[in-house]
mmCIF file of C-alpha atoms (C1' of nucleotides) in Angstrom:
data_model
loop_
_atom_site.group_PDB
_atom_site.id
_atom_site.type_symbol
_atom_site.label_atom_id
_atom_site.label_comp_id
_atom_site.label_asym_id
_atom_site.label_seq_id
_atom_site.Cartn_x
_atom_site.Cartn_y
_atom_site.Cartn_z
ATOM 1 C CA MET A 1 -41.667 234.121 93.462
ATOM 2 C CA LEU A 2 -43.160 230.843 92.590
ATOM 3 C CA SER A 3 -46.387 231.313 90.539
ATOM 4 C CA LYS A 4 -49.641 229.700 91.982
ATOM 5 C CA LYS A 5 -49.518 226.861 89.380
ATOM 6 C CA THR A 6 -46.129 225.471 91.047
ATOM 7 C CA LYS A 7 -47.576 226.184 94.408
ATOM 8 C CA TYR A 8 -50.752 224.112 93.597
ATOM 9 C CA ALA A 9 -48.372 221.537 92.235
ATOM 10 C CA LEU A 10 -46.580 221.141 95.427
ATOM 11 C CA HIS A 11 -49.728 220.877 97.558
ATOM 12 C CA ALA A 12 -51.346 218.374 95.136
ATOM 13 C CA LEU A 13 -48.105 216.108 95.355
ATOM 14 C CA THR A 14 -48.226 216.618 99.141
ATOM 15 C CA TYR A 15 -51.735 215.526 99.274
ATOM 16 C CA LEU A 16 -51.180 212.503 97.150
ATOM 17 C CA ALA A 17 -47.724 211.719 99.187
ATOM 18 C CA LYS A 18 -50.188 211.243 102.504
ATOM 19 C CA LYS A 19 -52.327 208.750 100.933
ATOM 20 C CA ASP A 20 -51.767 205.142 99.794
ATOM 21 C CA ALA A 21 -50.053 205.224 96.567
ATOM 22 C CA ASN A 22 -52.117 202.062 95.469
ATOM 23 C CA GLU A 23 -55.470 203.794 95.536
ATOM 24 C CA PRO A 24 -56.165 206.553 93.046
ATOM 25 C CA THR A 25 -57.463 209.851 94.084
ATOM 26 C CA LEU A 26 -60.034 211.863 92.118
ATOM 27 C CA ILE A 27 -58.982 215.053 90.955
ATOM 28 C CA LEU A 28 -62.156 216.535 92.801
ATOM 29 C CA GLU A 29 -60.764 215.458 96.134
ATOM 30 C CA ILE A 30 -57.560 216.861 95.610
ATOM 31 C CA ALA A 31 -58.822 220.233 94.697
ATOM 32 C CA GLU A 32 -61.474 220.607 97.194
ATOM 33 C CA ASN A 33 -58.929 219.646 99.840
ATOM 34 C CA SER A 34 -56.214 221.561 98.702
ATOM 35 C CA ARG A 35 -58.416 224.828 97.475
ATOM 36 C CA ILE A 36 -57.010 224.305 93.867
ATOM 37 C CA PRO A 37 -59.547 225.297 91.001
ATOM 38 C CA ARG A 38 -60.430 222.309 89.547
ATOM 39 C CA LYS A 39 -59.839 222.845 86.058
ATOM 40 C CA PHE A 40 -56.548 224.144 86.692
ATOM 41 C CA LEU A 41 -55.431 221.037 88.764
ATOM 42 C CA GLU A 42 -56.383 218.974 85.802
ATOM 43 C CA SER A 43 -53.827 220.453 83.668
ATOM 44 C CA ILE A 44 -51.177 220.435 86.479
ATOM 45 C CA LEU A 45 -51.709 216.814 87.161
ATOM 46 C CA LEU A 46 -51.445 216.101 83.574
ATOM 47 C CA ASP A 47 -48.040 217.681 83.199
ATOM 48 C CA LEU A 48 -46.962 215.717 85.996
ATOM 49 C CA LYS A 49 -48.081 212.615 84.584
ATOM 50 C CA LYS A 50 -46.054 213.311 81.436
ATOM 51 C CA GLN A 51 -43.112 213.759 83.402
ATOM 52 C CA GLY A 52 -43.536 210.427 84.834
ATOM 53 C CA ILE A 53 -44.167 211.571 88.314
ATOM 54 C CA LEU A 54 -47.843 210.585 88.392
ATOM 55 C CA ASN A 55 -49.772 208.363 86.989
ATOM 56 C CA SER A 56 -53.520 208.068 86.347
ATOM 57 C CA LYS A 57 -56.446 205.541 85.910
ATOM 58 C CA MET A 58 -59.613 206.276 83.877
ATOM 59 C CA GLY A 59 -63.158 205.157 84.419
ATOM 60 C CA LYS A 60 -64.691 204.267 87.632
ATOM 61 C CA GLY A 61 -62.560 203.979 90.693
ATOM 62 C CA GLY A 62 -59.911 205.772 88.777
ATOM 63 C CA GLY A 63 -57.941 209.034 89.318
ATOM 64 C CA TYR A 64 -54.384 209.971 90.191
ATOM 65 C CA PHE A 65 -51.437 208.759 92.217
ATOM 66 C CA LEU A 66 -47.766 208.655 92.740
ATOM 67 C CA ARG A 67 -45.445 206.795 90.471
ATOM 68 C CA GLN A 68 -42.390 207.917 92.524
ATOM 69 C CA THR A 69 -41.837 207.725 96.482
ATOM 70 C CA PRO A 70 -42.102 211.318 97.880
ATOM 71 C CA ALA A 71 -38.365 211.167 98.715
ATOM 72 C CA GLN A 72 -37.712 210.622 95.296
ATOM 73 C CA ILE A 73 -39.642 213.713 94.001
ATOM 74 C CA GLN A 74 -37.314 216.915 94.443
ATOM 75 C CA ILE A 75 -38.823 220.157 94.832
ATOM 76 C CA SER A 76 -36.163 221.659 92.309
ATOM 77 C CA THR A 77 -37.910 219.532 89.781
ATOM 78 C CA ILE A 78 -41.272 220.672 90.373
ATOM 79 C CA ILE A 79 -39.886 224.293 90.389
ATOM 80 C CA ARG A 80 -38.139 223.696 87.056
ATOM 81 C CA LEU A 81 -41.188 222.075 85.640
ATOM 82 C CA PHE A 82 -43.864 224.705 86.505
ATOM 83 C CA ASN A 83 -42.001 227.826 87.238
ATOM 84 C CA GLY A 84 -39.093 227.458 84.744
ATOM 85 C CA PRO A 85 -35.384 228.351 85.532
ATOM 86 C CA ILE A 86 -33.917 228.205 89.101
ATOM 87 C CA ALA A 87 -31.147 230.356 88.188
ATOM 88 C CA LEU A 88 -31.816 234.252 88.359
ATOM 89 C CA LEU A 89 -30.172 235.096 84.940
ATOM 90 C CA PRO A 90 -30.902 232.990 81.634
ATOM 91 C CA CYS A 91 -27.255 233.184 81.083
ATOM 92 C CA VAL A 92 -26.600 230.907 84.032
ATOM 93 C CA SER A 93 -29.399 228.520 83.692
ATOM 94 C CA LEU A 94 -28.323 224.998 83.357
ATOM 95 C CA ASN A 95 -31.716 223.680 81.905
ATOM 96 C CA TYR A 96 -32.924 226.885 80.205
ATOM 97 C CA TYR A 97 -29.995 228.407 79.233
ATOM 98 C CA GLN A 98 -30.394 231.757 76.868
ATOM 99 C CA ARG A 99 -27.698 234.340 75.846
ATOM 100 C CA CYS A 100 -28.413 237.843 77.322
ATOM 101 C CA ASP A 101 -28.953 240.411 74.513
ATOM 102 C CA GLU A 102 -27.086 243.131 76.610
ATOM 103 C CA CYS A 103 -24.150 241.291 77.191
ATOM 104 C CA THR A 104 -21.187 241.030 74.442
ATOM 105 C CA ASP A 105 -18.956 238.678 75.954
ATOM 106 C CA GLU A 106 -20.345 236.119 78.739
ATOM 107 C CA MET A 107 -16.649 235.372 79.848
ATOM 108 C CA THR A 108 -16.039 239.117 81.008
ATOM 109 C CA CYS A 109 -19.379 239.790 82.402
ATOM 110 C CA GLY A 110 -19.063 240.111 86.233
ATOM 111 C CA LEU A 111 -22.753 239.433 86.539
ATOM 112 C CA ASN A 112 -22.688 236.261 84.793
ATOM 113 C CA LYS A 113 -19.796 235.090 87.287
ATOM 114 C CA VAL A 114 -21.492 236.235 90.360
ATOM 115 C CA PHE A 115 -24.813 234.550 89.425
ATOM 116 C CA ILE A 116 -23.304 231.271 88.519
ATOM 117 C CA ASP A 117 -22.241 231.240 92.244
ATOM 118 C CA VAL A 118 -25.767 231.965 93.416
ATOM 119 C CA ARG A 119 -27.136 229.551 91.285
ATOM 120 C CA ASN A 120 -24.690 226.871 92.550
ATOM 121 C CA GLU A 121 -25.425 227.498 96.313
ATOM 122 C CA THR A 122 -29.303 227.631 95.509
ATOM 123 C CA LEU A 123 -29.178 224.400 93.773
ATOM 124 C CA ARG A 124 -27.243 222.819 96.691
ATOM 125 C CA ILE A 125 -30.259 223.958 99.034
ATOM 126 C CA LEU A 126 -33.368 222.758 96.574
ATOM 127 C CA GLU A 127 -32.021 219.634 95.518
ATOM 128 C CA ASN A 128 -31.863 218.320 99.225
ATOM 129 C CA LYS A 129 -35.540 219.121 99.725
ATOM 130 C CA SER A 130 -38.191 216.783 98.508
ATOM 131 C CA ILE A 131 -41.906 216.142 98.828
ATOM 132 C CA GLN A 132 -41.087 214.084 101.759
ATOM 133 C CA ASP A 133 -39.480 216.983 103.553
ATOM 134 C CA ILE A 134 -42.996 219.035 103.268
ATOM 135 C CA VAL A 135 -44.847 216.038 104.162
ATOM 136 C CA ASN A 136 -42.643 215.243 107.527
ATOM 137 C CA GLN A 137 -43.259 218.812 108.407
ATOM 138 C CA GLU A 138 -46.840 218.446 108.716
ATOM 139 C CA LEU A 139 -46.734 215.470 111.072
ATOM 140 C CA MET B 1 -35.629 234.881 86.997
ATOM 141 C CA LEU B 2 -34.845 238.444 87.621
ATOM 142 C CA SER B 3 -36.750 241.217 85.658
ATOM 143 C CA LYS B 4 -34.785 243.270 82.832
ATOM 144 C CA LYS B 5 -35.104 246.169 84.846
ATOM 145 C CA THR B 6 -33.146 244.491 87.686
ATOM 146 C CA LYS B 7 -30.527 243.316 85.533
ATOM 147 C CA TYR B 8 -30.272 246.647 83.924
ATOM 148 C CA ALA B 9 -29.963 248.243 87.445
ATOM 149 C CA LEU B 10 -27.248 245.831 88.342
ATOM 150 C CA HIS B 11 -25.377 246.724 85.150
ATOM 151 C CA ALA B 12 -25.659 250.392 85.685
ATOM 152 C CA LEU B 13 -24.393 250.313 89.111
ATOM 153 C CA THR B 14 -21.507 248.182 87.958
ATOM 154 C CA TYR B 15 -20.881 250.887 85.412
ATOM 155 C CA LEU B 16 -20.692 253.480 88.050
ATOM 156 C CA ALA B 17 -18.852 251.519 90.330
ATOM 157 C CA LYS B 18 -15.940 251.563 87.862
ATOM 158 C CA LYS B 19 -15.948 255.078 87.493
ATOM 159 C CA ASP B 20 -14.550 257.942 89.779
ATOM 160 C CA ALA B 21 -17.534 258.511 92.253
ATOM 161 C CA ASN B 22 -16.826 262.519 92.233
ATOM 162 C CA GLU B 23 -17.545 262.717 88.503
ATOM 163 C CA PRO B 24 -20.935 262.589 87.561
ATOM 164 C CA THR B 25 -21.822 260.439 84.640
ATOM 165 C CA LEU B 26 -24.190 260.967 81.675
ATOM 166 C CA ILE B 27 -27.356 258.698 81.483
ATOM 167 C CA LEU B 28 -26.597 258.562 77.782
ATOM 168 C CA GLU B 29 -23.140 257.285 78.465
ATOM 169 C CA ILE B 30 -24.410 254.370 80.918
ATOM 170 C CA ALA B 31 -27.299 253.746 78.318
ATOM 171 C CA GLU B 32 -24.834 253.307 75.456
ATOM 172 C CA ASN B 33 -22.204 251.422 77.178
ATOM 173 C CA SER B 34 -24.540 248.966 78.945
ATOM 174 C CA ARG B 35 -27.023 248.557 76.302
ATOM 175 C CA ILE B 36 -30.061 249.803 78.286
ATOM 176 C CA PRO B 37 -32.961 251.560 76.518
ATOM 177 C CA ARG B 38 -32.397 255.359 77.478
ATOM 178 C CA LYS B 39 -35.823 256.199 78.971
ATOM 179 C CA PHE B 40 -36.019 252.930 80.641
ATOM 180 C CA LEU B 41 -32.546 253.581 82.338
ATOM 181 C CA GLU B 42 -33.849 256.956 83.492
ATOM 182 C CA SER B 43 -36.415 255.592 85.584
ATOM 183 C CA ILE B 44 -34.281 253.102 87.126
ATOM 184 C CA LEU B 45 -31.681 255.703 88.312
ATOM 185 C CA LEU B 46 -34.313 257.732 89.627
ATOM 186 C CA ASP B 47 -35.474 254.935 91.784
ATOM 187 C CA LEU B 48 -32.016 254.146 92.794
ATOM 188 C CA LYS B 49 -31.705 258.016 93.905
ATOM 189 C CA LYS B 50 -34.825 257.800 95.846
ATOM 190 C CA GLN B 51 -33.479 254.736 97.786
ATOM 191 C CA GLY B 52 -30.320 256.785 98.568
ATOM 192 C CA ILE B 53 -28.214 254.764 96.635
ATOM 193 C CA LEU B 54 -27.342 257.121 93.924
ATOM 194 C CA ASN B 55 -27.105 260.869 93.726
ATOM 195 C CA SER B 56 -27.342 263.211 90.871
ATOM 196 C CA LYS B 57 -26.346 266.749 89.464
ATOM 197 C CA MET B 58 -28.425 268.639 86.848
ATOM 198 C CA GLY B 59 -27.256 270.781 84.071
ATOM 199 C CA LYS B 60 -23.920 270.737 82.297
ATOM 200 C CA GLY B 61 -21.462 268.440 83.935
ATOM 201 C CA GLY B 62 -24.272 267.051 85.472
ATOM 202 C CA GLY B 63 -25.176 263.175 85.901
ATOM 203 C CA TYR B 64 -25.339 260.191 88.158
ATOM 204 C CA PHE B 65 -22.969 259.055 90.658
ATOM 205 C CA LEU B 66 -22.817 256.532 93.410
ATOM 206 C CA ARG B 67 -23.729 257.882 96.901
ATOM 207 C CA GLN B 68 -22.707 254.452 98.498
ATOM 208 C CA THR B 69 -19.461 252.394 98.038
ATOM 209 C CA PRO B 70 -19.706 249.357 95.883
ATOM 210 C CA ALA B 71 -19.187 247.129 98.694
ATOM 211 C CA GLN B 72 -22.192 248.637 100.558
ATOM 212 C CA ILE B 73 -24.426 248.161 97.982
ATOM 213 C CA GLN B 74 -25.645 244.449 98.545
ATOM 214 C CA ILE B 75 -27.235 242.618 95.546
ATOM 215 C CA SER B 76 -30.110 241.668 97.611
ATOM 216 C CA THR B 77 -31.091 245.178 98.012
ATOM 217 C CA ILE B 78 -30.931 245.909 94.625
ATOM 218 C CA ILE B 79 -33.359 242.685 93.832
ATOM 219 C CA ARG B 80 -35.741 243.734 96.556
ATOM 220 C CA LEU B 81 -36.090 247.030 94.891
ATOM 221 C CA PHE B 82 -36.731 246.010 91.327
ATOM 222 C CA ASN B 83 -37.785 242.580 91.554
ATOM 223 C CA GLY B 84 -39.603 242.348 94.707
ATOM 224 C CA PRO B 85 -39.173 239.449 97.166
ATOM 225 C CA ILE B 86 -36.338 237.311 97.647
ATOM 226 C CA ALA B 87 -38.530 234.375 99.031
ATOM 227 C CA LEU B 88 -40.223 231.890 96.854
ATOM 228 C CA LEU B 89 -43.758 232.314 98.872
ATOM 229 C CA PRO B 90 -45.498 235.425 99.843
ATOM 230 C CA CYS B 91 -46.073 233.823 103.242
ATOM 231 C CA VAL B 92 -42.284 233.229 104.151
ATOM 232 C CA SER B 93 -41.051 236.920 102.553
ATOM 233 C CA LEU B 94 -39.742 239.162 105.535
ATOM 234 C CA ASN B 95 -40.370 242.516 103.521
ATOM 235 C CA TYR B 96 -43.249 241.519 101.239
ATOM 236 C CA TYR B 97 -45.349 239.117 103.637
ATOM 237 C CA GLN B 98 -48.750 238.012 102.601
ATOM 238 C CA ARG B 99 -51.165 235.354 103.723
ATOM 239 C CA CYS B 100 -51.543 232.560 100.987
ATOM 240 C CA ASP B 101 -55.170 232.062 100.291
ATOM 241 C CA GLU B 102 -55.056 228.512 99.739
ATOM 242 C CA CYS B 103 -53.687 227.890 103.119
ATOM 243 C CA THR B 104 -55.928 227.721 106.183
ATOM 244 C CA ASP B 105 -53.219 227.605 108.860
ATOM 245 C CA GLU B 106 -49.493 228.537 108.257
ATOM 246 C CA MET B 107 -48.733 226.547 111.519
ATOM 247 C CA THR B 108 -49.369 223.490 109.758
ATOM 248 C CA CYS B 109 -48.240 223.988 106.549
ATOM 249 C CA GLY B 110 -45.270 222.083 105.505
ATOM 250 C CA LEU B 111 -44.431 224.131 102.209
ATOM 251 C CA ASN B 112 -44.409 227.253 104.699
ATOM 252 C CA LYS B 113 -41.999 225.504 107.042
ATOM 253 C CA VAL B 114 -39.652 224.210 103.988
ATOM 254 C CA PHE B 115 -39.557 227.406 102.249
ATOM 255 C CA ILE B 116 -38.655 229.320 105.334
ATOM 256 C CA ASP B 117 -35.617 227.345 105.286
ATOM 257 C CA VAL B 118 -35.000 227.941 101.806
ATOM 258 C CA ARG B 119 -35.340 231.681 102.101
ATOM 259 C CA ASN B 120 -32.971 231.771 105.130
ATOM 260 C CA GLU B 121 -30.383 230.032 103.230
ATOM 261 C CA THR B 122 -30.730 231.990 99.943
ATOM 262 C CA LEU B 123 -30.420 235.230 102.146
ATOM 263 C CA ARG B 124 -27.090 234.195 103.440
ATOM 264 C CA ILE B 125 -25.871 233.851 99.851
ATOM 265 C CA LEU B 126 -27.122 237.156 98.343
ATOM 266 C CA GLU B 127 -26.428 239.270 101.485
ATOM 267 C CA ASN B 128 -22.926 238.305 101.197
ATOM 268 C CA LYS B 129 -22.832 239.569 97.647
ATOM 269 C CA SER B 130 -22.198 243.274 96.559
ATOM 270 C CA ILE B 131 -21.603 245.231 93.593
ATOM 271 C CA GLN B 132 -17.968 245.142 94.438
ATOM 272 C CA ASP B 133 -18.224 241.622 93.916
ATOM 273 C CA ILE B 134 -19.644 242.039 90.273
ATOM 274 C CA VAL B 135 -16.481 244.745 89.659
ATOM 275 C CA ASN B 136 -14.153 242.319 90.862
ATOM 276 C CA GLN B 137 -15.146 239.729 88.619
ATOM 277 C CA GLU B 138 -14.625 242.099 85.745
ATOM 278 C CA LEU B 139 -10.931 242.862 86.313
ATOM 279 C "C1'" DA C 1 -74.300 204.485 80.457
ATOM 280 C "C1'" DA C 2 -71.737 206.810 84.052
ATOM 281 C "C1'" DT C 3 -67.551 208.069 85.341
ATOM 282 C "C1'" DT C 4 -63.243 210.004 84.654
ATOM 283 C "C1'" DC C 5 -59.367 211.585 82.422
ATOM 284 C "C1'" DA C 6 -57.576 214.297 77.966
ATOM 285 C "C1'" DT C 7 -57.135 218.281 75.099
ATOM 286 C "C1'" DG C 8 -57.950 222.619 73.110
ATOM 287 C "C1'" DC C 9 -59.702 227.254 72.956
ATOM 288 C "C1'" DT C 10 -60.906 231.658 74.725
ATOM 289 C "C1'" DA C 11 -61.139 235.409 77.965
ATOM 290 C "C1'" DT C 12 -59.470 238.400 81.607
ATOM 291 C "C1'" DC C 13 -56.122 240.865 84.153
ATOM 292 C "C1'" DA C 14 -52.093 242.701 85.726
ATOM 293 C "C1'" DA C 15 -47.206 243.574 85.244
ATOM 294 C "C1'" DA C 16 -43.044 244.532 82.416
ATOM 295 C "C1'" DG C 17 -40.940 246.832 79.132
ATOM 296 C "C1'" DA C 18 -40.305 250.919 76.237
ATOM 297 C "C1'" DA C 19 -40.780 255.651 74.330
ATOM 298 C "C1'" DG C 20 -42.313 260.373 73.540
ATOM 299 C "C1'" DA C 21 -43.428 265.145 75.189
ATOM 300 C "C1'" DC C 22 -42.650 268.601 78.208
ATOM 301 C "C1'" DA C 23 -41.148 270.513 82.719
ATOM 302 C "C1'" DA C 24 -37.590 271.990 85.784
ATOM 303 C "C1'" DA C 25 -32.913 272.716 87.273
ATOM 304 C "C1'" DA C 26 -28.024 273.986 86.843
ATOM 305 C "C1'" DT C 27 -24.337 276.326 84.228
ATOM 306 C "C1'" DA C 28 -22.049 278.881 80.572
ATOM 307 C "C1'" DT C 29 -21.670 282.558 77.862
ATOM 308 C "C1'" DG C 30 -22.233 287.147 76.103
ATOM 309 C "C1'" DC D 1 -28.099 290.012 84.430
ATOM 310 C "C1'" DA D 2 -30.243 287.575 80.759
ATOM 311 C "C1'" DT D 3 -30.511 284.080 77.622
ATOM 312 C "C1'" DA D 4 -29.330 279.454 75.591
ATOM 313 C "C1'" DT D 5 -27.658 274.985 76.393
ATOM 314 C "C1'" DT D 6 -27.329 271.044 78.688
ATOM 315 C "C1'" DT D 7 -29.056 267.591 81.686
ATOM 316 C "C1'" DT D 8 -32.328 265.401 84.780
ATOM 317 C "C1'" DG D 9 -37.131 265.096 86.182
ATOM 318 C "C1'" DT D 10 -41.977 263.927 85.656
ATOM 319 C "C1'" DC D 11 -46.104 262.474 83.205
ATOM 320 C "C1'" DT D 12 -48.500 259.697 80.133
ATOM 321 C "C1'" DT D 13 -49.298 256.187 76.818
ATOM 322 C "C1'" DC D 14 -48.438 251.914 74.149
ATOM 323 C "C1'" DT D 15 -47.419 247.273 73.338
ATOM 324 C "C1'" DT D 16 -46.281 242.804 74.842
ATOM 325 C "C1'" DT D 17 -46.210 239.077 77.630
ATOM 326 C "C1'" DG D 18 -47.729 235.740 81.007
ATOM 327 C "C1'" DA D 19 -50.591 234.009 85.025
ATOM 328 C "C1'" DT D 20 -54.907 232.656 86.158
ATOM 329 C "C1'" DA D 21 -59.244 230.755 85.003
ATOM 330 C "C1'" DG D 22 -63.199 228.634 82.625
ATOM 331 C "C1'" DC D 23 -65.568 226.355 79.058
ATOM 332 C "C1'" DA D 24 -66.567 223.080 75.648
ATOM 333 C "C1'" DT D 25 -65.837 218.836 73.774
ATOM 334 C "C1'" DG D 26 -63.646 214.117 73.075
ATOM 335 C "C1'" DA D 27 -61.683 209.721 74.365
ATOM 336 C "C1'" DA D 28 -61.005 205.762 77.455
ATOM 337 C "C1'" DT D 29 -62.447 202.715 81.056
ATOM 338 C "C1'" DT D 30 -65.666 200.150 84.162
#
DNA sequence: AATTCATGCTATCAAAGAAGACAAAATATG
DNA sequence: CATATTTTGTCTTCTTTGATAGCATGAATT
């Protein structure tokens, strides 16, 4: 399951995607409309900024706004960022690979093989979904 | 990601699937060969027994053995049992449904719609995988 | 000076992971 | 038949980890 953080991130991005990308939106506005704890949301938006997905402007008239188009922001990217690996086992993760302690030899591990397969198919699905798809569903 | 418990369960089942289903296997044998903490494994096997996937025999010559064929044991079943929902959001889970607090109206939530889609496709993959598939990979 | 983002720290809570002690059941043996 | 041995079953506790959330303070812009 996705963590709340991930869900909040997706909600916030969807909210921003529906607004004019040239007008910064206040954190507070996003927080209230998307029902996200304000302080928690701050750290989420900051992470998104560091990843180049959002940009922000300080001072009066400031706020956050999209730096990429909604169609460019893949859901898989957001999940990886806030939820970690998409793969179901560390030993089959592309971006967060880690050896399994139990497993002597990955070459002969049936679990490994089967879950590489699952990962590939899952990625095919998730990489075809973007924030734009979420927005489209809400119209 | 799958919990260790889930991974252990899959390993243990794979181990048992490779043995004669009529001869009970000792917990200790499974634990050592699959590198699973013994006591932790006990509780896992017990859960599998309660679900009708395994059966056990006490006393000398006792142990655990499969009650279903490896092909009958779907990986999705084991994941649900030890890892919880397969869906990525509580509001799109078939077996563990829960409303989202943030979300006023599921009908208009774009996230909901998109992740129902993801869930359906994920299930299509996982329900086609069984313990037999893992065993086959190891031969 | 007011507004807004940026950063770091702390507290809380729940769940996962692991291990020990003792109980119950089945079998073997004399 | 009685008892010892083997093996699973149950219960309890401990440690570790991660998610969630809130607070306090600093820095930048208008």
